[in-house]
XYZ file of C-alpha atoms in Angstrom:
710
model
C -5.166 21.996 14.950
C -5.212 19.574 17.489
C -3.114 16.208 17.011
C -5.734 13.099 17.376
C -4.553 10.690 19.419
C -5.107 6.695 18.853
C -7.908 4.879 19.898
C -5.788 3.068 22.445
C -4.124 6.109 24.193
C -6.608 6.602 26.732
C -5.295 3.025 28.194
C -1.423 4.490 28.645
C -3.084 7.778 29.815
C -2.326 6.806 33.664
C 1.208 6.000 32.449
C 2.485 9.441 31.700
C 4.106 12.072 34.044
C 3.312 15.805 34.212
C 6.301 17.889 32.573
C 7.445 20.639 34.460
C 8.915 22.802 31.559
C 6.098 22.159 29.868
C 2.722 21.569 30.696
C 1.259 20.277 26.794
C 4.014 17.738 26.920
C 3.870 15.237 29.483
C 6.937 12.648 29.767
C 5.799 8.633 29.156
C 6.580 6.796 32.123
C 7.208 3.474 30.008
C 8.055 4.658 26.319
C 8.097 1.078 25.086
C 4.338 0.801 25.834
C 3.456 3.533 22.455
C 1.113 1.325 20.590
C 2.836 0.109 17.383
C 2.634 1.354 13.896
C 2.341 -2.256 12.341
C -0.249 -4.765 12.247
C 0.844 -8.030 14.662
C 1.748 -10.993 13.397
C -1.565 -12.847 14.455
C -4.067 -9.912 13.304
C -7.899 -11.259 13.661
C -10.955 -10.150 15.390
C -10.273 -11.048 18.728
C -6.819 -8.909 18.626
C -9.106 -5.614 17.882
C -12.930 -6.385 19.838
C -13.068 -6.508 23.254
C -16.881 -7.735 23.080
C -19.390 -9.041 21.881
C -21.110 -6.718 19.161
C -24.730 -8.352 20.308
C -23.822 -8.138 24.111
C -22.659 -4.018 23.227
C -25.758 -3.374 21.267
C -27.864 -4.839 24.167
C -26.183 -2.774 26.617
C -27.146 0.277 24.971
C -30.718 -0.846 24.513
C -31.002 -0.974 28.388
C -29.151 2.282 28.708
C -31.522 4.316 26.630
C -34.005 2.747 28.032
C -33.276 3.735 31.491
C -32.783 7.496 30.626
C -34.891 7.691 27.588
C -35.614 11.870 28.348
C -31.935 12.814 27.980
C -29.972 14.545 25.296
C -27.045 12.558 24.173
C -23.762 14.780 23.778
C -21.064 12.473 23.210
C -21.567 9.299 21.309
C -18.733 9.093 18.874
C -16.915 6.691 21.369
C -19.015 4.234 20.078
C -17.875 4.803 16.535
C -14.393 3.490 17.882
C -15.922 0.322 19.206
C -14.627 -2.504 16.267
C -17.128 -4.441 17.249
C -19.561 -3.108 15.911
C -17.848 -2.550 12.827
C -17.509 -6.140 12.672
C -21.359 -7.350 13.557
C -22.279 -4.180 10.629
C -20.287 -5.945 8.459
C -21.525 -9.494 8.872
C -24.636 -8.124 8.354
C -24.253 -6.677 5.040
C -22.325 -9.250 4.069
C -25.070 -11.797 4.438
C -27.496 -9.503 3.006
C -25.106 -9.438 0.006
C -24.582 -12.837 -0.718
C -27.422 -14.403 0.650
C -25.945 -16.572 3.057
C -24.338 -16.149 6.905
C -20.516 -14.984 7.265
C -19.614 -16.098 10.317
C -17.201 -13.909 12.517
C -13.841 -16.714 11.995
C -14.180 -16.700 8.256
C -13.423 -13.292 7.959
C -10.058 -12.513 6.349
C -7.231 -11.033 7.811
C -7.020 -8.423 4.510
C -10.981 -8.051 5.222
C -9.862 -6.589 9.203
C -7.619 -4.285 7.839
C -9.852 -2.928 5.084
C -12.542 -2.340 8.015
C -10.273 -1.295 10.292
C -8.783 1.718 7.700
C -12.546 2.309 6.998
C -13.443 3.039 10.583
C -10.375 5.197 10.425
C -11.134 7.088 7.523
C -15.309 8.055 9.538
C -13.460 8.730 12.563
C -11.262 11.011 10.446
C -13.407 12.688 8.286
C -11.890 11.269 5.612
C -14.865 8.742 4.659
C -16.941 9.982 1.262
C -20.688 9.066 0.550
C -21.337 7.145 -3.020
C -17.586 6.824 -3.954
C -17.419 4.548 -7.308
C -13.911 3.869 -8.283
C -11.982 4.004 -4.977
C -13.256 1.738 -1.584
C -12.270 1.002 1.382
C -13.927 -2.538 1.746
C -15.964 -4.101 -1.303
C -18.184 -6.814 -0.990
C -16.847 -10.351 -1.332
C -19.145 -10.754 -4.180
C -16.944 -7.585 -6.071
C -14.333 -9.290 -8.149
C -13.783 -6.127 -10.642
C -10.221 -4.902 -10.472
C -10.998 -1.327 -10.674
C -7.168 -0.444 -11.729
C -7.260 -2.181 -14.734
C -10.441 -0.626 -16.301
C -10.979 1.032 -19.477
C -12.182 4.636 -19.854
C -15.289 3.732 -21.193
C -16.325 1.138 -18.528
C -14.865 4.210 -16.116
C -17.445 6.450 -17.964
C -19.958 4.332 -17.446
C -19.464 3.829 -13.938
C -19.438 7.312 -13.119
C -22.174 8.562 -15.270
C -24.750 5.851 -14.382
C -26.866 4.840 -11.280
C -25.049 2.139 -9.486
C -26.313 0.122 -6.731
C -25.028 1.781 -3.329
C -21.392 1.209 -2.508
C -21.079 -1.815 -0.171
C -18.881 0.293 2.669
C -21.763 2.788 2.463
C -23.863 -0.046 3.844
C -21.812 -0.678 6.609
C -21.101 2.770 7.919
C -25.348 2.994 7.374
C -25.220 0.185 9.584
C -23.228 1.240 12.196
C -25.501 4.816 12.398
C -28.681 2.453 12.814
C -27.103 0.292 15.377
C -26.330 3.550 17.613
C -29.473 6.201 16.728
C -32.000 3.630 16.734
C -31.804 2.989 20.392
C -31.443 6.587 20.961
C -34.738 7.415 19.542
C -37.346 4.087 20.091
C -38.280 4.902 23.543
C -38.768 8.790 22.553
C -40.901 7.702 19.904
C -44.542 8.151 20.403
C -46.837 4.799 20.711
C -49.245 6.082 17.936
C -46.694 5.354 15.167
C -46.093 2.117 14.096
C -43.978 2.428 10.690
C -40.406 1.196 10.553
C -40.544 0.185 13.822
C -39.288 -2.919 15.491
C -42.421 -5.004 16.424
C -45.273 -3.009 14.878
C -46.720 -4.043 12.506
C -50.251 -2.883 9.866
C -51.446 -5.785 12.234
C -50.950 -3.577 15.513
C -52.749 -0.614 13.329
C -55.989 -2.545 13.086
C -55.878 -3.964 16.285
C -55.456 -0.488 17.573
C -58.307 1.390 15.343
C -60.675 -1.648 16.665
C -59.916 -1.312 20.663
C -59.691 2.937 20.010
C -62.224 4.372 17.689
C -65.426 2.612 17.990
C -67.561 5.448 19.137
C -66.070 8.051 16.765
C -67.800 9.698 13.738
C -65.448 12.092 11.698
C -62.632 10.820 10.171
C -59.938 12.937 8.890
C -57.396 11.313 6.391
C -54.192 12.817 5.762
C -51.424 11.865 3.300
C -48.172 12.996 4.044
C -46.080 10.600 1.816
C -44.732 13.715 0.205
C -42.436 13.749 3.022
C -41.252 10.369 2.556
C -39.783 11.394 -0.791
C -37.907 13.905 0.354
C -37.154 16.743 2.584
C -35.516 20.057 3.282
C -31.688 19.075 4.777
C -32.082 21.823 7.199
C -35.597 20.238 9.074
C -33.856 17.029 9.408
C -30.773 17.964 11.077
C -32.769 20.262 13.299
C -34.968 17.189 14.180
C -31.647 15.030 14.547
C -30.183 17.639 17.122
C -33.275 17.859 19.323
C -31.852 14.556 21.336
C -28.430 13.915 19.475
C -25.514 16.802 19.312
C -22.895 15.017 18.728
C -20.403 16.917 15.510
C -19.274 13.728 14.233
C -22.715 11.659 13.784
C -24.626 14.992 12.263
C -22.122 15.483 10.136
C -22.136 12.505 8.645
C -26.121 12.340 8.595
C -25.819 15.811 6.507
C -23.139 14.581 4.345
C -24.870 11.547 3.148
C -28.131 14.244 2.156
C -26.360 16.511 0.709
C -23.591 14.339 -1.433
C -25.392 14.282 -4.935
C -26.856 10.842 -6.265
C -26.405 10.015 -10.070
C -29.438 8.700 -11.375
C -28.892 9.501 -15.213
C -29.313 5.818 -17.142
C -27.702 4.908 -20.747
C -30.805 4.790 -23.301
C -30.215 1.484 -24.987
C -32.138 1.057 -28.208
C -34.555 -2.126 -27.486
C -34.207 -4.611 -31.285
C -37.505 -6.426 -31.710
C -36.506 -9.870 -31.098
C -38.174 -13.160 -31.997
C -39.703 -14.979 -28.825
C -37.476 -18.194 -28.398
C -37.912 -20.727 -25.668
C -37.014 -19.595 -22.131
C -34.259 -21.745 -20.411
C -33.814 -22.079 -16.905
C -31.489 -19.571 -15.702
C -28.536 -20.922 -13.313
C -27.648 -18.687 -10.958
C -23.503 -18.131 -10.321
C -21.810 -19.667 -7.295
C -21.488 -15.982 -5.118
C -25.228 -15.279 -6.453
C -27.607 -14.904 -3.813
C -31.065 -16.842 -5.041
C -34.015 -14.391 -5.865
C -37.150 -14.668 -3.434
C -39.897 -17.268 -4.210
C -42.234 -17.256 -6.500
C -44.936 -16.670 -3.523
C -43.640 -13.801 -1.464
C -42.805 -11.925 -4.709
C -46.598 -12.159 -5.253
C -47.266 -11.304 -1.828
C -45.395 -8.172 -1.747
C -47.383 -7.102 -4.720
C -50.212 -6.810 -2.547
C -48.903 -4.203 -0.118
C -51.465 -1.865 0.758
C -51.075 1.945 0.015
C -49.872 3.121 2.660
C -47.020 0.461 2.857
C -45.989 1.186 -0.858
C -43.444 3.930 0.199
C -40.220 3.415 1.906
C -37.838 6.266 2.229
C -34.928 6.814 0.307
C -32.862 9.673 1.091
C -29.546 10.169 -1.063
C -26.823 8.216 0.748
C -28.646 7.489 3.654
C -30.098 3.770 2.938
C -31.508 1.929 5.909
C -30.813 4.928 7.712
C -33.527 6.866 5.896
C -36.361 5.147 7.980
C -35.364 5.997 11.223
C -35.257 10.131 10.016
C -38.232 10.203 8.750
C -40.177 8.970 12.294
C -37.372 11.614 13.713
C -38.953 14.374 11.436
C -42.395 13.050 11.980
C -42.109 12.627 15.598
C -42.757 16.366 16.030
C -46.106 16.030 14.670
C -47.329 13.222 16.495
C -46.148 15.132 19.788
C -48.496 17.837 18.988
C -51.480 15.778 18.010
C -50.729 14.173 21.298
C -51.069 17.563 22.980
C -54.934 18.300 20.661
C -55.798 15.111 22.208
C -55.929 16.353 25.563
C -57.035 19.846 24.279
C -60.336 18.705 22.638
C -61.182 16.244 25.156
C -64.878 17.473 27.090
C -65.922 15.081 29.105
C -69.727 14.958 30.061
C -71.408 13.114 33.213
C -74.301 11.751 31.581
C -71.644 9.436 29.094
C -71.673 6.584 31.188
C -68.861 4.667 28.767
C -66.789 7.468 27.452
C -66.758 10.092 30.720
C -62.903 9.578 31.297
C -59.904 9.720 28.871
C -57.664 6.973 30.837
C -60.989 4.563 30.170
C -61.281 1.900 27.464
C -64.428 1.146 25.994
C -62.931 -2.529 25.944
C -63.292 -5.238 23.022
C -64.893 -3.088 20.885
C -65.278 -6.621 18.350
C -68.326 -7.895 20.583
C -71.565 -6.862 19.863
C -71.393 -3.946 22.598
C -73.332 -0.296 22.930
C -71.193 2.835 21.242
C -73.287 6.211 22.235
C -73.357 8.208 19.445
C -72.591 11.916 19.345
C -74.669 14.376 20.713
C -74.771 18.083 23.362
C -74.533 15.523 26.446
C -71.852 13.500 24.817
C -68.043 13.214 25.232
C -66.331 15.057 23.028
C -62.892 13.174 21.823
C -60.587 12.488 19.523
C -58.258 10.058 18.954
C -54.864 9.756 15.897
C -52.238 6.752 14.249
C -50.051 6.716 12.122
C -48.708 4.198 9.384
C -45.616 6.407 7.535
C -47.110 9.212 5.771
C -50.675 8.390 6.706
C -52.635 9.645 9.163
C -56.151 8.522 10.211
C -57.608 10.974 13.015
C -61.068 10.056 14.417
C -63.214 12.448 16.149
C -66.262 12.095 18.314
C -68.186 15.525 18.299
C -69.915 17.249 15.778
C -67.895 18.124 12.405
C -67.539 21.602 13.117
C -64.881 20.454 15.796
C -63.103 18.270 12.986
C -63.258 21.079 10.675
C -61.268 23.342 13.527
C -58.711 20.968 13.733
C -58.211 20.357 10.089
C -57.536 23.571 9.710
C -54.734 24.153 12.822
C -53.085 20.568 10.959
C -52.587 22.747 8.037
C -51.335 25.511 9.693
C -48.771 23.150 11.381
C -47.544 21.571 8.435
C -47.214 24.862 6.907
C -45.070 26.149 9.494
C -42.992 23.509 10.729
C -42.540 21.333 7.465
C -43.125 23.838 5.152
C -45.684 21.658 3.165
C -48.418 23.196 1.731
C -52.013 21.138 2.207
C -55.934 22.418 1.582
C -59.497 20.844 2.204
C -59.275 18.334 -0.764
C -55.890 16.428 0.084
C -57.485 16.643 4.183
C -61.150 15.233 3.188
C -63.640 14.545 6.469
C -65.681 11.520 5.984
C -68.291 9.989 7.512
C -68.648 6.448 9.249
C -71.408 5.468 7.550
C -69.728 6.510 4.186
C -66.977 3.630 5.121
C -63.359 4.490 5.651
C -60.469 2.976 3.776
C -56.951 2.578 5.436
C -54.298 -0.078 5.050
C -57.001 -1.958 2.248
C -59.636 -2.682 4.803
C -63.009 -0.846 5.018
C -64.047 0.443 9.155
C -67.622 1.384 8.858
C -70.582 1.340 11.553
C -72.687 -1.870 11.735
C -75.905 -1.306 13.852
C -77.051 -4.385 15.691
C -79.824 -5.474 17.848
C -79.073 -7.475 20.544
C -81.669 -8.790 23.010
C -81.262 -7.528 26.533
C -82.286 -9.713 29.180
C -82.362 -8.337 32.952
C -84.731 -9.040 36.111
C -86.850 -6.923 37.305
C -88.456 -6.092 40.824
C -90.026 -9.481 42.137
C -87.103 -11.172 40.326
C -89.325 -11.392 36.909
C -86.856 -11.731 33.820
C -87.529 -9.108 30.902
C -86.024 -9.408 27.448
C -86.028 -6.533 25.421
C -84.631 -5.880 21.923
C -81.910 -2.992 22.387
C -79.969 -0.995 19.608
C -76.442 -1.005 19.134
C -73.329 0.316 16.797
C -70.270 -2.145 16.559
C -67.312 -0.846 14.993
C -66.931 -3.227 11.471
C -63.232 -3.783 10.026
C -63.762 -5.603 6.880
C -60.941 -6.408 3.998
C -61.653 -4.467 0.986
C -62.886 -7.131 -1.772
C -62.433 -4.001 -4.552
C -59.058 -3.391 -3.439
C -58.097 -7.378 -3.997
C -59.456 -7.610 -7.484
C -57.276 -4.361 -8.020
C -54.097 -5.972 -6.671
C -55.096 -9.849 -8.326
C -55.449 -7.586 -11.416
C -51.918 -5.809 -11.109
C -50.535 -9.407 -10.888
C -52.074 -10.772 -14.064
C -53.839 -13.354 -12.055
C -57.112 -12.261 -13.423
C -59.277 -9.831 -15.311
C -62.387 -7.790 -15.192
C -64.243 -6.257 -12.025
C -67.658 -7.293 -11.346
C -67.098 -10.864 -12.823
C -63.753 -11.793 -12.276
C -61.942 -14.508 -14.825
C -58.492 -16.117 -13.154
C -55.898 -15.676 -15.894
C -53.120 -18.366 -16.159
C -49.961 -17.878 -14.419
C -47.631 -18.394 -16.920
C -44.629 -17.875 -14.658
C -44.697 -21.645 -13.206
C -45.149 -23.153 -16.279
C -41.875 -24.693 -16.450
C -42.160 -26.237 -12.650
C -43.645 -29.723 -11.673
C -46.947 -29.670 -10.145
C -45.754 -29.947 -6.546
C -43.604 -27.200 -6.791
C -46.195 -25.103 -8.207
C -48.776 -26.276 -5.698
C -46.285 -25.833 -2.792
C -45.410 -21.892 -4.076
C -49.292 -21.486 -4.104
C -50.030 -22.984 -0.489
C -47.530 -20.726 1.236
C -48.460 -17.661 -0.656
C -52.354 -18.052 0.373
C -50.379 -19.235 4.397
C -49.632 -15.676 3.588
C -52.779 -14.201 2.688
C -54.510 -16.088 5.884
C -52.361 -14.390 7.966
C -52.512 -10.498 6.516
C -56.685 -11.040 6.664
C -56.584 -12.163 10.472
C -58.232 -8.969 11.848
C -60.795 -8.471 8.944
C -64.567 -9.540 10.039
C -64.709 -10.864 6.638
C -61.579 -13.308 6.773
C -62.990 -16.274 5.629
C -65.194 -14.641 2.583
C -61.629 -12.951 1.788
C -59.126 -16.085 2.077
C -61.830 -18.223 0.034
C -61.763 -15.828 -2.997
C -58.597 -15.213 -2.692
C -58.262 -19.101 -3.092
C -61.178 -19.276 -5.823
C -58.763 -17.019 -8.398
C -55.557 -19.008 -7.463
C -57.079 -22.800 -7.950
C -58.519 -21.011 -11.323
C -55.687 -19.771 -12.382
C -53.374 -22.883 -12.116
C -56.416 -25.041 -13.257
C -55.954 -23.006 -16.399
C -52.401 -23.081 -16.026
C -52.610 -27.262 -16.412
C -55.183 -27.381 -18.775
C -52.977 -25.208 -21.261
C -49.593 -27.268 -20.192
C -50.977 -31.212 -20.419
C -53.647 -30.072 -22.989
C -56.282 -30.974 -20.974
C -58.346 -27.660 -22.541
C -60.963 -26.797 -19.891
C -60.955 -26.500 -15.782
C -63.697 -29.113 -15.804
C -61.287 -31.781 -17.433
C -58.181 -30.137 -15.029
C -60.795 -30.742 -11.790
C -61.508 -34.132 -13.288
C -58.425 -35.846 -12.956
C -56.338 -33.788 -10.701
C -59.471 -33.493 -8.027
C -60.684 -29.941 -6.416
C -57.506 -28.969 -4.801
C -55.419 -30.072 -7.580
C -53.550 -32.746 -5.288
C -53.573 -35.787 -8.233
C -50.891 -36.047 -10.932
C -52.074 -34.940 -13.970
C -51.964 -36.870 -17.480
C -51.305 -35.962 -20.974
C -53.175 -37.545 -24.021
C -50.624 -39.919 -24.114
C -49.527 -41.009 -20.750
C -48.468 -39.937 -17.789
C -46.582 -36.408 -16.662
C -42.689 -37.101 -16.802
C -42.153 -34.870 -13.231
C -44.812 -37.750 -11.897
C -42.741 -40.870 -13.482
C -39.570 -39.223 -11.559
C -41.135 -39.143 -8.530
C -43.098 -42.546 -8.987
C -39.153 -44.135 -9.477
C -37.928 -42.494 -6.306
C -41.445 -43.354 -4.419
C -42.464 -39.924 -3.994
C -45.599 -39.827 -6.026
C -47.859 -38.783 -3.053
C -46.037 -35.901 -2.198
C -48.285 -33.670 -4.375
C -49.574 -31.507 -1.877
C -53.567 -30.316 -2.698
C -54.001 -26.625 -2.552
C -55.672 -24.766 1.276
C -58.795 -23.544 1.554
C -60.823 -24.970 -0.776
C -63.508 -24.642 1.137
C -65.282 -22.421 3.299
C -64.924 -24.493 6.744
C -61.343 -24.612 6.383
C -60.486 -21.258 6.295
C -59.768 -19.785 10.523
C -61.714 -17.484 11.916
C -61.167 -14.197 12.972
C -58.475 -13.074 15.004
C -60.734 -11.336 17.939
C -57.960 -11.696 21.109
C -58.377 -8.025 23.431
C -55.671 -5.761 22.742
C -54.543 -3.965 26.119
C -54.471 -0.399 25.804
C -50.905 0.388 27.206
C -49.828 -2.362 24.715
C -46.049 -2.491 23.728
C -44.164 -4.797 21.827
C -42.378 -7.687 23.399
C -38.907 -6.568 23.235
C -40.014 -3.174 25.219
C -41.910 -5.173 28.180
C -38.653 -7.090 27.960
C -36.298 -4.152 28.576
C -38.546 -2.299 31.120
C -38.850 -5.391 33.039
C -35.083 -5.800 33.127
C -34.344 -2.125 33.932
C -37.247 -2.565 37.099
C -35.517 -5.903 38.464
C -32.035 -4.299 37.844
C -33.015 -1.308 39.752
C -31.937 -1.711 43.890
C -34.934 0.200 45.167
C -37.356 -2.255 43.393
C -35.888 -4.900 45.643
C -35.454 -2.606 48.878
C -39.583 -1.600 48.106
C -40.203 -5.770 47.785
C -38.426 -6.222 51.037
C -40.267 -3.398 52.870
C -43.640 -4.926 51.415
C -42.817 -8.594 52.487
C -41.928 -7.407 55.930
C -44.721 -5.197 56.700
C -46.691 -7.825 56.222
C -45.189 -10.248 57.866
C -43.882 -12.807 55.359
C -40.928 -14.343 54.469
C -39.179 -14.853 51.231
C -38.065 -18.394 50.078
C -34.661 -17.196 49.998
C -34.537 -15.584 53.777
C -36.384 -19.102 54.731
C -33.570 -21.013 53.088
C -31.138 -18.870 55.014
C -32.294 -19.136 58.106
C -32.251 -22.929 57.877
C -28.409 -23.066 56.912
C -27.881 -21.139 59.512
C -30.012 -22.521 62.651
C -28.215 -25.400 61.289
C -24.622 -24.478 61.509
C -25.479 -22.263 64.585
C -27.014 -25.390 66.507
C -24.575 -28.300 65.476
C -21.885 -27.838 67.776
C -24.415 -28.458 70.298
C -25.978 -30.813 68.414
C -22.368 -33.085 68.385
C -21.591 -32.229 72.095
C -24.979 -33.446 73.385
C -25.127 -36.525 70.784
C -21.103 -37.147 71.993
C -22.584 -37.149 75.947
C -25.554 -39.370 74.817
C -23.331 -41.977 73.460
C -20.650 -41.907 76.464
C -23.695 -43.138 78.597
C -24.523 -45.186 76.399
C -21.682 -47.297 76.466
C -21.011 -47.005 80.322
C -24.937 -48.370 80.501
C -24.158 -51.085 78.284
C -20.754 -51.792 80.125
C -22.849 -52.042 83.239
C -25.133 -54.631 81.864
C -23.179 -56.538 80.305
C -21.486 -56.778 83.329
C -24.385 -57.973 85.432
C -25.200 -60.531 82.733
C -22.037 -62.311 83.388
C -22.441 -61.891 87.264
C -25.624 -63.356 87.019
C -25.071 -65.922 84.554
C -21.892 -67.050 86.806
C -24.055 -67.503 89.726
C -26.583 -69.428 87.889
C -23.654 -71.970 86.988
C -22.230 -72.164 90.211
C -25.969 -72.700 91.259
C -26.436 -75.843 88.915
C -23.195 -76.992 90.040
C -24.174 -77.243 93.524
C -27.678 -78.916 92.696
C -25.568 -81.741 90.509
C -23.245 -82.498 93.238
C -26.465 -82.396 95.728
C -27.704 -84.550 93.082
C -24.777 -87.299 92.780
C -24.280 -87.495 96.416
C -27.877 -88.374 96.994
C -27.454 -90.695 94.655
C-alpha cells in the first residue's frame, strides 16, 4: 500500500534530492525540516489556518461559477484545509449553543480534537453515527462516557439519539465544498432548498409565465424526498464529482443504518397541576418564540417535507436536488420539443418572448388550432407544476412520457390518478395559493381614420393568484386557534396565559407581520390578512376575558379598545403587570394589534419580475467574473477607441503626463522671464535715480539764482 504523506509534506518536496541508487527514496536536503510529531507550544488556530474560511468559500464559489460545466475530479485537497473545519465548527457550535462562538475563544484541546477529526476523515477512519467514542464533543455535552453504567450505555445504543456533534461538522464541511459545485449546474426552474430562492419566487414566476396556459399537471414526487436507492444517489453525484474520498463519505453516510427504536414508557395519569415557568440552564439555547413556532405551523404542503437521508443531515436537501436535476433537464428538453409557433399569434409567437407583467389586465389569447402551442414548468422540492397551452390530448401525451421517465430513471411507479390534469377554470392549488383565470372587460380606446376617438368594450383573461382561505382556516384549526369551517369561531390561546399583555400583543404582532409578508403576492392580500387579524384578535380577547375575569369579548373590547392597546383591569382593580409598568414609567408601552382594519393592510405587490431573473448573489458572482476577465477590459477599450472617446482614467493620466513633460520647459521659461524682469527693474531704478539727481541739481541751481537775484 502507498503510505500517506503528511499534509504539509508538499511544501518540502522541492527540498528533496534524487537518489541514484533508489529512485523511490529521495535524499532530504535538510533533514531537520521534517515536521515534528508533537504539537507546538503555542498551538492555536492561526498556526494551522493559512486563510480565512469565508474567503476560501468565496473563492470556491467564484471558481465554480467561472467554469460551471467542468467535471470535478479532485476536491479532496479542500478537506485538508483546516480553515473550513474551523468555520464548520463555529457554525455547528453556534446552532447547538444558541450563541456565536468566535474563533479566538476555541480552546487548544478543541483544536486538537478538531484536527484529529480531520485526519480521521482523510485516513478513512471516521465512522458515521458513533454513540460512545467521539473525536469532538459539543460544548454543551459534559457527559463522561467512560464512567457510564451498562444500563445507560444500552439505552444510548438501542434508542434514538440526536445526530452526533462531529457528524454535523463533517456534513457542514461537505456542504461547503459541494454546494458551490452544483449550484451553477442546477436548473433555474428549481426553487427549493437553494440560496436566494423561496416560495415567493415560485409565485412570481407563475404570475409572469403561466398566464396563457389552460391545462395543468400537478406531479407529486415527495416520495423521493423520503429516500432513494443508494446507487441512484451515487450515480447522480458522480455525474459531476468523481473524487473517491468524497463519494465514499457520502456512500457511507447513506449506507450506515440509523437506530430509530424507542423505549415505550407507561404513562400514568397525573392530576393537572399548576405549571410553573421553566427556567433554562446556562448552556441551554433559547427555544423559538411563540410567533415563529406558530408561523411554522402555516407551512404549505409542498414545503412540509425536508429530506433527511441516513446520516447526511444538512447535506440531504442538496443531494435531493442533485438527483431531481435530471428530471429538470428532461423537462427543459420537452419544452423545446413541445413548442409549435403560429404566425397568427401576435403574443406567443416566439419562445424567448414573455407577455410581461400579467398581474395587470392584459389580453391573454386562448387555445385553438391557430394558436401557439407551448408549455412550462416549475419545481419546488418534490412537487412539480406543469402548464400546457394547447389541447388536452397534448397534456395527456406529456403525462404518459413523464410516467415512463420516472419508472426508468427513479424506479417510481406512477399512474394517471397521481398526475391529474386540471383545467384553469377549476382552480389550481399550489403553495396554498389558487391559480385561476379571471375574465375582464376593459374599455379599449383608439383613434380611427379622421381623428375620431372610438371606445369599445373588450374581452380579456387575467391570471389570478389568490391565497386560499380554506387552507388558512385549516391551518388555524390545526393550531387550535379556531373551530368550525363555515362560521369559524376563534378559540383562546392559553399558551400565552402567563405572559403579560404587552408581551402577548408583541408576539402576535410579529406573527401578523410575518403573515403579511407571506401573502405579499396574493391578489386577495387585504382580505386574507384581515381574516387572520380577526381570528388572532378574537383569540386574544377570549384569553384576556378568562385571565382578567371579564366574562365576554365585548367587555374586553370596551376596556382595551379595538386593538387591545389599553391596559385591562380586573374586577377588584388594575392588573398586576400594569402596576409594575406604571412604577417603571412604561404604562403606555402596550402596543395594539396591527391590521385591525382593512385599510391598514398593505396592497398586493405587483412589481414586475424579469424573465432572466437570478438571485442577488448569482448576479454579484457573474458581474465579478465578467469584470475580472481581461477580455472585458480589452473590449471596453476597443469600443471606446472606435467611438473616439476617452475614459476618465486616461484623461487624468494625459493631464499628469503633460504636466510632467512640460514642467521643465515651463521652469526654464519662467526663470528667463524672471531674469529679464530683474534687469528691467534695475534699469528702471537706475533711470529713475538719474532723473531724480538731475531734478535736484536743477532745483539747487534755481535756488542759487534766486538768492543772487535777491
